[in-house]
PDB file of C-alpha atoms and ligand atoms in Angstrom:
ATOM      1  CA  UNK H   1       0.000   0.000   0.000  1.00 49.00           C
ATOM      2  CA  UNK H   2       1.097   3.600  -0.709  1.00 53.00           C
ATOM      3  CA  UNK H   3       1.199   4.977   2.840  1.00 61.00           C
ATOM      4  CA  UNK H   4       1.066   8.574   1.576  1.00 76.00           C
ATOM      5  CA  UNK H   5      -2.584   7.949   0.856  1.00 92.00           C
ATOM      6  CA  UNK H   6      -5.053   8.462   3.668  1.00 98.00           C
ATOM      7  CA  UNK H   7      -6.569   5.406   5.279  1.00 98.00           C
ATOM      8  CA  UNK H   8     -10.242   4.711   5.979  1.00 98.00           C
ATOM      9  CA  UNK H   9     -12.049   1.864   7.692  1.00 99.00           C
ATOM     10  CA  UNK H  10     -15.552   1.281   6.316  1.00 99.00           C
ATOM     11  CA  UNK H  11     -17.868  -1.285   7.869  1.00 98.00           C
ATOM     12  CA  UNK H  12     -20.779  -2.759   5.961  1.00 98.00           C
ATOM     13  CA  UNK H  13     -19.026  -1.944   2.684  1.00 98.00           C
ATOM     14  CA  UNK H  14     -20.304  -4.926   0.696  1.00 98.00           C
ATOM     15  CA  UNK H  15     -23.620  -3.394  -0.371  1.00 98.00           C
ATOM     16  CA  UNK H  16     -25.891  -0.361  -0.121  1.00 98.00           C
ATOM     17  CA  UNK H  17     -24.802   2.846   1.578  1.00 98.00           C
ATOM     18  CA  UNK H  18     -21.504   1.403   2.839  1.00 98.00           C
ATOM     19  CA  UNK H  19     -20.508   0.208  -0.656  1.00 98.00           C
ATOM     20  CA  UNK H  20     -21.087   3.743  -1.962  1.00 98.00           C
ATOM     21  CA  UNK H  21     -19.204   5.290   0.982  1.00 98.00           C
ATOM     22  CA  UNK H  22     -16.231   3.025   0.277  1.00 98.00           C
ATOM     23  CA  UNK H  23     -16.292   3.999  -3.411  1.00 98.00           C
ATOM     24  CA  UNK H  24     -16.234   7.686  -2.441  1.00 98.00           C
ATOM     25  CA  UNK H  25     -13.310   7.093  -0.091  1.00 98.00           C
ATOM     26  CA  UNK H  26     -11.408   5.261  -2.849  1.00 98.00           C
ATOM     27  CA  UNK H  27     -12.127   8.042  -5.360  1.00 98.00           C
ATOM     28  CA  UNK H  28     -10.943  10.651  -2.864  1.00 97.00           C
ATOM     29  CA  UNK H  29      -7.511   9.228  -2.169  1.00 97.00           C
ATOM     30  CA  UNK H  30      -8.071   6.840   0.723  1.00 98.00           C
ATOM     31  CA  UNK H  31      -6.762   3.314   1.027  1.00 98.00           C
ATOM     32  CA  UNK H  32      -9.413   1.119   2.544  1.00 98.00           C
ATOM     33  CA  UNK H  33      -9.963  -1.489   5.189  1.00 98.00           C
ATOM     34  CA  UNK H  34     -13.430  -2.827   4.492  1.00 98.00           C
ATOM     35  CA  UNK H  35     -15.542  -5.292   6.417  1.00 98.00           C
ATOM     36  CA  UNK H  36     -18.796  -7.214   6.177  1.00 98.00           C
ATOM     37  CA  UNK H  37     -20.055 -10.597   7.269  1.00 98.00           C
ATOM     38  CA  UNK H  38     -20.710 -12.331   3.942  1.00 97.00           C
ATOM     39  CA  UNK H  39     -18.232 -13.340   1.191  1.00 98.00           C
ATOM     40  CA  UNK H  40     -19.683 -10.590  -1.077  1.00 97.00           C
ATOM     41  CA  UNK H  41     -17.234  -8.188   0.619  1.00 98.00           C
ATOM     42  CA  UNK H  42     -14.395  -9.744  -1.420  1.00 98.00           C
ATOM     43  CA  UNK H  43     -16.161  -8.950  -4.682  1.00 98.00           C
ATOM     44  CA  UNK H  44     -16.890  -5.392  -3.494  1.00 98.00           C
ATOM     45  CA  UNK H  45     -13.189  -4.984  -2.682  1.00 98.00           C
ATOM     46  CA  UNK H  46     -12.353  -5.661  -6.332  1.00 98.00           C
ATOM     47  CA  UNK H  47     -14.513  -2.666  -7.340  1.00 98.00           C
ATOM     48  CA  UNK H  48     -12.645  -0.444  -4.860  1.00 98.00           C
ATOM     49  CA  UNK H  49      -9.249  -1.672  -6.120  1.00 98.00           C
ATOM     50  CA  UNK H  50     -10.349  -0.796  -9.656  1.00 98.00           C
ATOM     51  CA  UNK H  51     -10.664   2.804  -8.415  1.00 97.00           C
ATOM     52  CA  UNK H  52      -6.991   2.844  -7.425  1.00 96.00           C
ATOM     53  CA  UNK H  53      -7.256   2.192  -3.686  1.00 97.00           C
ATOM     54  CA  UNK H  54      -5.189  -0.293  -1.730  1.00 98.00           C
ATOM     55  CA  UNK H  55      -7.796  -2.501  -0.075  1.00 98.00           C
ATOM     56  CA  UNK H  56      -7.644  -4.876   2.881  1.00 98.00           C
ATOM     57  CA  UNK H  57     -10.678  -7.047   3.507  1.00 98.00           C
ATOM     58  CA  UNK H  58     -12.034  -8.542   6.694  1.00 98.00           C
ATOM     59  CA  UNK H  59     -14.966 -10.911   6.602  1.00 98.00           C
ATOM     60  CA  UNK H  60     -16.319 -11.012  10.144  1.00 98.00           C
ATOM     61  CA  UNK H  61     -19.486 -10.732  12.176  1.00 98.00           C
ATOM     62  CA  UNK H  62     -19.199  -7.245  13.670  1.00 98.00           C
ATOM     63  CA  UNK H  63     -21.895  -8.111  16.196  1.00 98.00           C
ATOM     64  CA  UNK H  64     -19.155  -9.940  18.076  1.00 98.00           C
ATOM     65  CA  UNK H  65     -16.227  -8.617  20.099  1.00 98.00           C
ATOM     66  CA  UNK H  66     -13.992 -11.138  18.286  1.00 98.00           C
ATOM     67  CA  UNK H  67     -15.140  -9.852  14.882  1.00 98.00           C
ATOM     68  CA  UNK H  68     -14.373  -6.241  15.806  1.00 98.00           C
ATOM     69  CA  UNK H  69     -11.003  -7.259  17.291  1.00 98.00           C
ATOM     70  CA  UNK H  70     -10.157  -9.007  14.013  1.00 98.00           C
ATOM     71  CA  UNK H  71     -11.045  -5.871  12.055  1.00 98.00           C
ATOM     72  CA  UNK H  72      -9.006  -3.617  14.341  1.00 98.00           C
ATOM     73  CA  UNK H  73      -6.014  -5.980  14.122  1.00 98.00           C
ATOM     74  CA  UNK H  74      -6.188  -5.852  10.328  1.00 98.00           C
ATOM     75  CA  UNK H  75      -5.421  -2.103  10.438  1.00 98.00           C
ATOM     76  CA  UNK H  76      -1.985  -3.264  11.653  1.00 96.00           C
ATOM     77  CA  UNK H  77      -1.294  -0.054  13.525  1.00 95.00           C
ATOM     78  CA  UNK H  78      -1.681   2.170  10.454  1.00 97.00           C
ATOM     79  CA  UNK H  79      -3.055   5.610  11.335  1.00 98.00           C
ATOM     80  CA  UNK H  80      -6.776   5.714  10.596  1.00 98.00           C
ATOM     81  CA  UNK H  81      -7.773   9.027   9.016  1.00 98.00           C
ATOM     82  CA  UNK H  82     -11.460   8.158   8.712  1.00 98.00           C
ATOM     83  CA  UNK H  83     -13.704   5.597  10.368  1.00 99.00           C
ATOM     84  CA  UNK H  84     -17.030   5.078   8.662  1.00 98.00           C
ATOM     85  CA  UNK H  85     -19.018   2.967  11.126  1.00 99.00           C
ATOM     86  CA  UNK H  86     -21.888   1.992   8.884  1.00 98.00           C
ATOM     87  CA  UNK H  87     -22.638  -1.736   9.302  1.00 98.00           C
ATOM     88  CA  UNK H  88     -26.114  -2.356  10.585  1.00 98.00           C
ATOM     89  CA  UNK H  89     -29.342  -4.162   9.945  1.00 98.00           C
ATOM     90  CA  UNK H  90     -33.000  -4.118  10.857  1.00 98.00           C
ATOM     91  CA  UNK H  91     -35.653  -6.617  11.840  1.00 98.00           C
ATOM     92  CA  UNK H  92     -39.321  -6.329  11.016  1.00 98.00           C
ATOM     93  CA  UNK H  93     -42.454  -7.821  12.639  1.00 98.00           C
ATOM     94  CA  UNK H  94     -43.892  -7.287  16.109  1.00 98.00           C
ATOM     95  CA  UNK H  95     -41.307  -7.496  18.876  1.00 98.00           C
ATOM     96  CA  UNK H  96     -43.014 -10.410  20.656  1.00 98.00           C
ATOM     97  CA  UNK H  97     -43.110 -12.367  17.386  1.00 98.00           C
ATOM     98  CA  UNK H  98     -39.411 -11.890  16.705  1.00 98.00           C
ATOM     99  CA  UNK H  99     -36.799 -14.508  17.425  1.00 98.00           C
ATOM    100  CA  UNK H 100     -34.943 -13.038  20.399  1.00 98.00           C
ATOM    101  CA  UNK H 101     -31.501 -14.060  19.107  1.00 98.00           C
ATOM    102  CA  UNK H 102     -32.219 -12.192  15.886  1.00 98.00           C
ATOM    103  CA  UNK H 103     -33.354  -9.111  17.825  1.00 98.00           C
ATOM    104  CA  UNK H 104     -30.235  -9.294  19.938  1.00 98.00           C
ATOM    105  CA  UNK H 105     -28.077  -9.511  16.816  1.00 98.00           C
ATOM    106  CA  UNK H 106     -29.524  -6.157  15.729  1.00 98.00           C
ATOM    107  CA  UNK H 107     -28.470  -4.618  19.052  1.00 98.00           C
ATOM    108  CA  UNK H 108     -25.066  -6.323  19.012  1.00 98.00           C
ATOM    109  CA  UNK H 109     -24.348  -5.106  15.472  1.00 98.00           C
ATOM    110  CA  UNK H 110     -25.872  -1.647  15.505  1.00 98.00           C
ATOM    111  CA  UNK H 111     -24.836  -0.691  19.027  1.00 98.00           C
ATOM    112  CA  UNK H 112     -22.278  -2.932  20.752  1.00 98.00           C
ATOM    113  CA  UNK H 113     -20.046  -3.755  17.764  1.00 98.00           C
ATOM    114  CA  UNK H 114     -20.319  -0.225  16.431  1.00 98.00           C
ATOM    115  CA  UNK H 115     -19.329   1.563  19.616  1.00 98.00           C
ATOM    116  CA  UNK H 116     -16.662  -1.024  20.472  1.00 98.00           C
ATOM    117  CA  UNK H 117     -14.952  -0.259  17.158  1.00 98.00           C
ATOM    118  CA  UNK H 118     -15.366   3.487  17.714  1.00 99.00           C
ATOM    119  CA  UNK H 119     -13.896   3.089  21.208  1.00 98.00           C
ATOM    120  CA  UNK H 120     -10.752   1.433  19.834  1.00 98.00           C
ATOM    121  CA  UNK H 121     -10.200   3.629  16.786  1.00 98.00           C
ATOM    122  CA  UNK H 122     -11.409   6.786  18.541  1.00 98.00           C
ATOM    123  CA  UNK H 123      -8.742   6.425  21.253  1.00 98.00           C
ATOM    124  CA  UNK H 124      -6.029   6.225  18.581  1.00 98.00           C
ATOM    125  CA  UNK H 125      -7.475   9.275  16.844  1.00 98.00           C
ATOM    126  CA  UNK H 126      -7.547  11.214  20.108  1.00 98.00           C
ATOM    127  CA  UNK H 127      -3.886  10.321  20.724  1.00 98.00           C
ATOM    128  CA  UNK H 128      -2.988  11.470  17.199  1.00 98.00           C
ATOM    129  CA  UNK H 129      -5.268  14.500  17.633  1.00 98.00           C
ATOM    130  CA  UNK H 130      -6.621  13.880  14.134  1.00 98.00           C
ATOM    131  CA  UNK H 131      -9.362  11.903  12.466  1.00 98.00           C
ATOM    132  CA  UNK H 132     -12.880  11.836  11.158  1.00 98.00           C
ATOM    133  CA  UNK H 133     -15.628   9.506  12.335  1.00 98.00           C
ATOM    134  CA  UNK H 134     -18.822   9.062  10.338  1.00 98.00           C
ATOM    135  CA  UNK H 135     -21.546   7.020  12.023  1.00 98.00           C
ATOM    136  CA  UNK H 136     -24.584   5.850  10.085  1.00 98.00           C
ATOM    137  CA  UNK H 137     -27.558   6.574  12.323  1.00 98.00           C
ATOM    138  CA  UNK H 138     -31.034   7.061  10.906  1.00 98.00           C
ATOM    139  CA  UNK H 139     -34.077   9.286  10.969  1.00 97.00           C
ATOM    140  CA  UNK H 140     -35.640   6.118  12.443  1.00 97.00           C
ATOM    141  CA  UNK H 141     -33.948   7.222  15.653  1.00 97.00           C
ATOM    142  CA  UNK H 142     -36.472  10.057  15.949  1.00 96.00           C
ATOM    143  CA  UNK H 143     -39.499   7.696  15.924  1.00 96.00           C
ATOM    144  CA  UNK H 144     -40.649   4.836  18.141  1.00 97.00           C
ATOM    145  CA  UNK H 145     -40.627   2.085  15.506  1.00 97.00           C
ATOM    146  CA  UNK H 146     -43.757  -0.003  15.849  1.00 98.00           C
ATOM    147  CA  UNK H 147     -42.974  -3.282  14.010  1.00 98.00           C
ATOM    148  CA  UNK H 148     -39.285  -2.356  14.015  1.00 98.00           C
ATOM    149  CA  UNK H 149     -39.073  -1.510  17.701  1.00 98.00           C
ATOM    150  CA  UNK H 150     -35.591  -2.817  18.398  1.00 98.00           C
ATOM    151  CA  UNK H 151     -34.054  -1.364  15.249  1.00 98.00           C
ATOM    152  CA  UNK H 152     -35.412   2.141  15.825  1.00 98.00           C
ATOM    153  CA  UNK H 153     -34.231   1.936  19.423  1.00 98.00           C
ATOM    154  CA  UNK H 154     -30.708   1.133  18.250  1.00 98.00           C
ATOM    155  CA  UNK H 155     -30.729   4.097  15.901  1.00 98.00           C
ATOM    156  CA  UNK H 156     -32.015   6.431  18.633  1.00 98.00           C
ATOM    157  CA  UNK H 157     -29.011   5.259  20.654  1.00 98.00           C
ATOM    158  CA  UNK H 158     -26.597   5.806  17.770  1.00 98.00           C
ATOM    159  CA  UNK H 159     -27.940   9.266  16.841  1.00 98.00           C
ATOM    160  CA  UNK H 160     -27.671  10.361  20.479  1.00 98.00           C
ATOM    161  CA  UNK H 161     -24.261   8.732  21.005  1.00 98.00           C
ATOM    162  CA  UNK H 162     -22.838  10.453  17.959  1.00 98.00           C
ATOM    163  CA  UNK H 163     -23.696  13.968  19.177  1.00 98.00           C
ATOM    164  CA  UNK H 164     -22.426  13.183  22.673  1.00 98.00           C
ATOM    165  CA  UNK H 165     -19.084  11.817  21.472  1.00 98.00           C
ATOM    166  CA  UNK H 166     -18.681  14.798  19.164  1.00 98.00           C
ATOM    167  CA  UNK H 167     -19.138  17.109  22.128  1.00 98.00           C
ATOM    168  CA  UNK H 168     -16.605  15.189  24.224  1.00 98.00           C
ATOM    169  CA  UNK H 169     -14.038  15.621  21.431  1.00 98.00           C
ATOM    170  CA  UNK H 170     -14.767  19.261  20.685  1.00 98.00           C
ATOM    171  CA  UNK H 171     -11.368  20.449  21.932  1.00 98.00           C
ATOM    172  CA  UNK H 172      -9.531  18.011  19.659  1.00 98.00           C
ATOM    173  CA  UNK H 173      -9.118  17.708  15.903  1.00 98.00           C
ATOM    174  CA  UNK H 174     -11.274  14.568  15.838  1.00 98.00           C
ATOM    175  CA  UNK H 175     -14.697  15.156  14.331  1.00 98.00           C
ATOM    176  CA  UNK H 176     -17.786  12.984  14.671  1.00 98.00           C
ATOM    177  CA  UNK H 177     -20.549  13.174  12.080  1.00 98.00           C
ATOM    178  CA  UNK H 178     -23.887  11.382  12.112  1.00 98.00           C
ATOM    179  CA  UNK H 179     -25.395  10.400   8.760  1.00 98.00           C
ATOM    180  CA  UNK H 180     -29.156  10.070   9.120  1.00 97.00           C
ATOM    181  CA  UNK H 181     -30.719   8.560   6.003  1.00 97.00           C
ATOM    182  CA  UNK H 182     -34.405   7.981   5.408  1.00 97.00           C
ATOM    183  CA  UNK H 183     -35.666   4.886   3.552  1.00 97.00           C
ATOM    184  CA  UNK H 184     -32.954   4.044   1.007  1.00 97.00           C
ATOM    185  CA  UNK H 185     -32.944   1.498  -1.832  1.00 97.00           C
ATOM    186  CA  UNK H 186     -30.604  -1.163  -0.449  1.00 98.00           C
ATOM    187  CA  UNK H 187     -30.757  -4.772   0.706  1.00 97.00           C
ATOM    188  CA  UNK H 188     -31.866  -3.523   4.127  1.00 98.00           C
ATOM    189  CA  UNK H 189     -35.595  -4.195   3.670  1.00 98.00           C
ATOM    190  CA  UNK H 190     -35.226  -7.689   2.239  1.00 97.00           C
ATOM    191  CA  UNK H 191     -32.797  -8.633   4.987  1.00 97.00           C
ATOM    192  CA  UNK H 192     -35.114  -7.235   7.685  1.00 98.00           C
ATOM    193  CA  UNK H 193     -38.065  -9.226   6.292  1.00 96.00           C
ATOM    194  CA  UNK H 194     -39.969  -6.019   5.482  1.00 97.00           C
ATOM    195  CA  UNK H 195     -40.922  -6.730   1.870  1.00 97.00           C
ATOM    196  CA  UNK H 196     -44.603  -7.158   2.792  1.00 97.00           C
ATOM    197  CA  UNK H 197     -44.719  -3.645   4.252  1.00 97.00           C
ATOM    198  CA  UNK H 198     -45.452  -0.223   2.805  1.00 97.00           C
ATOM    199  CA  UNK H 199     -41.939   1.059   3.483  1.00 96.00           C
ATOM    200  CA  UNK H 200     -40.542  -2.098   1.879  1.00 96.00           C
ATOM    201  CA  UNK H 201     -42.259  -1.476  -1.460  1.00 97.00           C
ATOM    202  CA  UNK H 202     -42.406   2.350  -1.548  1.00 96.00           C
ATOM    203  CA  UNK H 203     -39.966   4.344  -3.664  1.00 96.00           C
ATOM    204  CA  UNK H 204     -36.769   5.092  -1.763  1.00 96.00           C
ATOM    205  CA  UNK H 205     -33.656   7.243  -1.873  1.00 97.00           C
ATOM    206  CA  UNK H 206     -30.616   6.413  -3.973  1.00 98.00           C
ATOM    207  CA  UNK H 207     -27.795   5.002  -1.784  1.00 98.00           C
ATOM    208  CA  UNK H 208     -25.194   6.822  -3.902  1.00 98.00           C
ATOM    209  CA  UNK H 209     -26.810  10.179  -3.094  1.00 98.00           C
ATOM    210  CA  UNK H 210     -27.182   9.317   0.601  1.00 98.00           C
ATOM    211  CA  UNK H 211     -23.527   8.254   0.784  1.00 98.00           C
ATOM    212  CA  UNK H 212     -22.373  11.423  -0.982  1.00 98.00           C
ATOM    213  CA  UNK H 213     -24.264  13.539   1.580  1.00 97.00           C
ATOM    214  CA  UNK H 214     -22.617  11.597   4.406  1.00 98.00           C
ATOM    215  CA  UNK H 215     -19.133  11.668   2.910  1.00 98.00           C
ATOM    216  CA  UNK H 216     -19.266  15.422   2.257  1.00 98.00           C
ATOM    217  CA  UNK H 217     -20.551  16.101   5.781  1.00 98.00           C
ATOM    218  CA  UNK H 218     -17.749  13.956   7.226  1.00 98.00           C
ATOM    219  CA  UNK H 219     -15.077  15.699   5.161  1.00 98.00           C
ATOM    220  CA  UNK H 220     -16.466  19.075   6.283  1.00 98.00           C
ATOM    221  CA  UNK H 221     -16.513  17.930   9.917  1.00 98.00           C
ATOM    222  CA  UNK H 222     -20.233  18.650  10.301  1.00 98.00           C
ATOM    223  CA  UNK H 223     -22.225  17.324  13.257  1.00 98.00           C
ATOM    224  CA  UNK H 224     -24.910  15.598  11.213  1.00 97.00           C
ATOM    225  CA  UNK H 225     -26.694  15.344   7.935  1.00 96.00           C
ATOM    226  CA  UNK H 226     -30.239  14.198   7.250  1.00 95.00           C
ATOM    227  CA  UNK H 227     -30.134  13.061   3.638  1.00 91.00           C
ATOM    228  CA  UNK H 228     -32.944  14.338   1.374  1.00 92.00           C
ATOM    229  CA  UNK H 229     -35.400  17.217   1.790  1.00 92.00           C
ATOM    230  CA  UNK H 230     -38.422  14.964   2.542  1.00 92.00           C
ATOM    231  CA  UNK H 231     -36.484  13.341   5.366  1.00 93.00           C
ATOM    232  CA  UNK H 232     -35.360  16.738   6.651  1.00 94.00           C
ATOM    233  CA  UNK H 233     -39.024  17.790   6.916  1.00 94.00           C
ATOM    234  CA  UNK H 234     -40.053  14.449   8.445  1.00 91.00           C
ATOM    235  CA  UNK H 235     -37.352  14.641  11.113  1.00 92.00           C
ATOM    236  CA  UNK H 236     -38.210  18.260  11.981  1.00 94.00           C
ATOM    237  CA  UNK H 237     -41.895  17.368  12.326  1.00 94.00           C
ATOM    238  CA  UNK H 238     -40.990  14.307  14.433  1.00 92.00           C
ATOM    239  CA  UNK H 239     -39.301  16.586  16.961  1.00 91.00           C
ATOM    240  CA  UNK H 240     -42.622  18.230  17.801  1.00 94.00           C
ATOM    241  CA  UNK H 241     -44.953  15.216  17.409  1.00 96.00           C
ATOM    242  CA  UNK H 242     -46.037  13.140  20.452  1.00 96.00           C
ATOM    243  CA  UNK H 243     -44.341   9.747  20.565  1.00 96.00           C
ATOM    244  CA  UNK H 244     -47.632   7.867  20.612  1.00 97.00           C
ATOM    245  CA  UNK H 245     -48.629   9.510  17.352  1.00 97.00           C
ATOM    246  CA  UNK H 246     -45.207   8.786  15.829  1.00 96.00           C
ATOM    247  CA  UNK H 247     -45.530   5.094  16.742  1.00 97.00           C
ATOM    248  CA  UNK H 248     -48.943   4.981  15.069  1.00 97.00           C
ATOM    249  CA  UNK H 249     -47.560   6.629  11.921  1.00 96.00           C
ATOM    250  CA  UNK H 250     -44.683   4.158  11.918  1.00 97.00           C
ATOM    251  CA  UNK H 251     -47.134   1.242  12.123  1.00 97.00           C
ATOM    252  CA  UNK H 252     -48.655   2.363   8.812  1.00 97.00           C
ATOM    253  CA  UNK H 253     -45.259   1.945   7.126  1.00 96.00           C
ATOM    254  CA  UNK H 254     -44.024  -1.248   8.771  1.00 97.00           C
ATOM    255  CA  UNK H 255     -47.017  -3.365   9.815  1.00 97.00           C
ATOM    256  CA  UNK H 256     -46.879  -6.782   8.105  1.00 97.00           C
ATOM    257  CA  UNK H 257     -49.289  -6.719   5.146  1.00 96.00           C
ATOM    258  CA  UNK H 258     -49.171  -2.912   4.771  1.00 96.00           C
ATOM    259  CA  UNK H 259     -47.556  -3.310   1.327  1.00 95.00           C
ATOM    260  CA  UNK H 260     -51.114  -3.834   0.018  1.00 87.00           C
ATOM    261  CA  UNK H 261     -52.047  -0.327   1.220  1.00 72.00           C
ATOM    262  CA  UNK H 262     -49.084   1.127  -0.646  1.00 71.00           C
ATOM    263  CA  UNK H 263     -50.234  -0.504  -3.880  1.00 56.00           C
ATOM    264  CA  UNK H 264     -53.866   0.637  -3.400  1.00 51.00           C
ATOM    265  CA  UNK H 265     -52.772   4.215  -2.745  1.00 46.00           C
ATOM    266  CA  UNK H 266     -50.627   4.455  -5.894  1.00 42.00           C
TER     267      UNK H 266
HETATM  268  N1  NAP V 301     -31.665   1.424   3.844  1.00 75.39           N
HETATM  269  C1  NAP V 301     -32.264   2.289   4.635  1.00 75.39           C
HETATM  270  O1  NAP V 301     -33.442   2.657   4.439  1.00 75.39           O
HETATM  271  C2  NAP V 301     -31.534   2.886   5.810  1.00 75.39           C
HETATM  272  C3  NAP V 301     -32.054   4.037   6.401  1.00 75.39           C
HETATM  273  C4  NAP V 301     -31.380   4.600   7.478  1.00 75.39           C
HETATM  274  C5  NAP V 301     -30.218   4.025   7.953  1.00 75.39           C
HETATM  275  N2  NAP V 301     -29.735   2.893   7.364  1.00 75.39           N
HETATM  276  C6  NAP V 301     -28.501   2.310   7.902  1.00 75.39           C
HETATM  277  O2  NAP V 301     -27.520   2.297   6.896  1.00 75.39           O
HETATM  278  C7  NAP V 301     -26.534   1.313   7.205  1.00 75.39           C
HETATM  279  C8  NAP V 301     -26.252   0.512   5.951  1.00 75.39           C
HETATM  280  O3  NAP V 301     -27.431  -0.218   5.588  1.00 75.39           O
HETATM  281  P1  NAP V 301     -27.905  -0.359   4.078  1.00 75.39           P
HETATM  282  O4  NAP V 301     -29.220   0.284   3.967  1.00 75.39           O
HETATM  283  O5  NAP V 301     -26.837   0.017   3.153  1.00 75.39           O
HETATM  284  O6  NAP V 301     -28.208  -1.937   4.033  1.00 75.39           O
HETATM  285  P2  NAP V 301     -27.462  -3.172   3.343  1.00 75.39           P
HETATM  286  O7  NAP V 301     -27.397  -2.991   1.863  1.00 75.39           O
HETATM  287  O8  NAP V 301     -28.133  -4.367   3.904  1.00 75.39           O
HETATM  288  O9  NAP V 301     -25.962  -3.065   3.910  1.00 75.39           O
HETATM  289  C9  NAP V 301     -25.654  -3.380   5.243  1.00 75.39           C
HETATM  290  C10 NAP V 301     -24.166  -3.643   5.336  1.00 75.39           C
HETATM  291  O10 NAP V 301     -23.843  -3.912   6.710  1.00 75.39           O
HETATM  292  C11 NAP V 301     -23.218  -5.193   6.791  1.00 75.39           C
HETATM  293  N3  NAP V 301     -23.557  -5.854   8.048  1.00 75.39           N
HETATM  294  C12 NAP V 301     -24.771  -5.943   8.645  1.00 75.39           C
HETATM  295  N4  NAP V 301     -24.676  -6.630   9.783  1.00 75.39           N
HETATM  296  C13 NAP V 301     -23.368  -6.978   9.920  1.00 75.39           C
HETATM  297  C14 NAP V 301     -22.638  -7.695  10.891  1.00 75.39           C
HETATM  298  N5  NAP V 301     -23.210  -8.227  11.985  1.00 75.39           N
HETATM  299  N6  NAP V 301     -21.301  -7.864  10.694  1.00 75.39           N
HETATM  300  C15 NAP V 301     -20.697  -7.366   9.600  1.00 75.39           C
HETATM  301  N7  NAP V 301     -21.334  -6.669   8.644  1.00 75.39           N
HETATM  302  C16 NAP V 301     -22.653  -6.474   8.812  1.00 75.39           C
HETATM  303  C17 NAP V 301     -23.744  -5.954   5.599  1.00 75.39           C
HETATM  304  O11 NAP V 301     -22.855  -6.995   5.282  1.00 75.39           O
HETATM  305  P3  NAP V 301     -23.349  -8.556   5.262  1.00 75.39           P
HETATM  306  O12 NAP V 301     -24.458  -8.617   4.249  1.00 75.39           O
HETATM  307  O13 NAP V 301     -22.112  -9.272   4.899  1.00 75.39           O
HETATM  308  O14 NAP V 301     -23.830  -8.843   6.658  1.00 75.39           O
HETATM  309  C18 NAP V 301     -23.732  -4.862   4.534  1.00 75.39           C
HETATM  310  O15 NAP V 301     -22.436  -4.670   4.049  1.00 75.39           O
HETATM  311  C19 NAP V 301     -27.107   0.514   8.368  1.00 75.39           C
HETATM  312  O16 NAP V 301     -26.504   0.943   9.564  1.00 75.39           O
HETATM  313  C20 NAP V 301     -28.576   0.868   8.353  1.00 75.39           C
HETATM  314  O17 NAP V 301     -29.149   0.747   9.626  1.00 75.39           O
HETATM  315  C21 NAP V 301     -30.359   2.320   6.303  1.00 75.39           C
END
């Protein structure tokens, strides 16, 4: 690897928003350490190499401490200029109907694995007094997520955590940015078993546009970015809407069978 290039770690880089974030990093002069759980990450790495980046790949379950340790070890002590903590997944259906291990995997990936990695890399950045951290939260963090209760809870945690960590680091040259997308056209909905819901079948944002918003906000050291004007309005309205009403609105998007309503309405 050419060590004059900057170095970025991107989690969840095999598909969707993370794939686009990794492409942007490669195009903007970063070497990459990319991670995901499935073998598809190796194929994605080939696309990043084609853009001129040196790429190291880790295939690991980032819901586990061992998986995050393996990823951190793969950086081999190289200074990390940017950490894009993006890996995450959802889980549809009513909480009491969910398999608890699956629900726990959402928490372990979106919260525990994410903040464990940030804890390790963030300490190094603080010591170097340099670095950028981009965390993929969600506008879902502003709403109690009926039929995605655990997922929305994890994103409320992540949105909040991101602003708090940013504040703690305000006297350093380490910046923390929270990317808050709305519904985006990725594998997220299929993986979360949400394809029979309104949000699953509705038109969604382009992951390349969402990633560009996040990357630019990270490079500029901004606190946060809500991607897309509709989502900006929705998140502003959510701030002044009672939680009970928000949960009811969420139900309309994520209740199993609500995909039929989406088709009738269009
Ligand atoms: N799509 C949306 O509407 C939306 C909206 C707001 C926020 N987000 C957030 O955006 C982020 C990216 O999601 P996406 O929409 O791009 O979905 P996606 O296409 O399903 O991508 C998710 C990525 O995260 C990886 N990942 C998930 N769990 C993992 C684990 N335990 N260990 C390692 N890698 C893991 C996946 O790799 P594997 O397939 O190998 O597991 C994949 O690379 C997530 O944090 C999600 O919560 C998405």
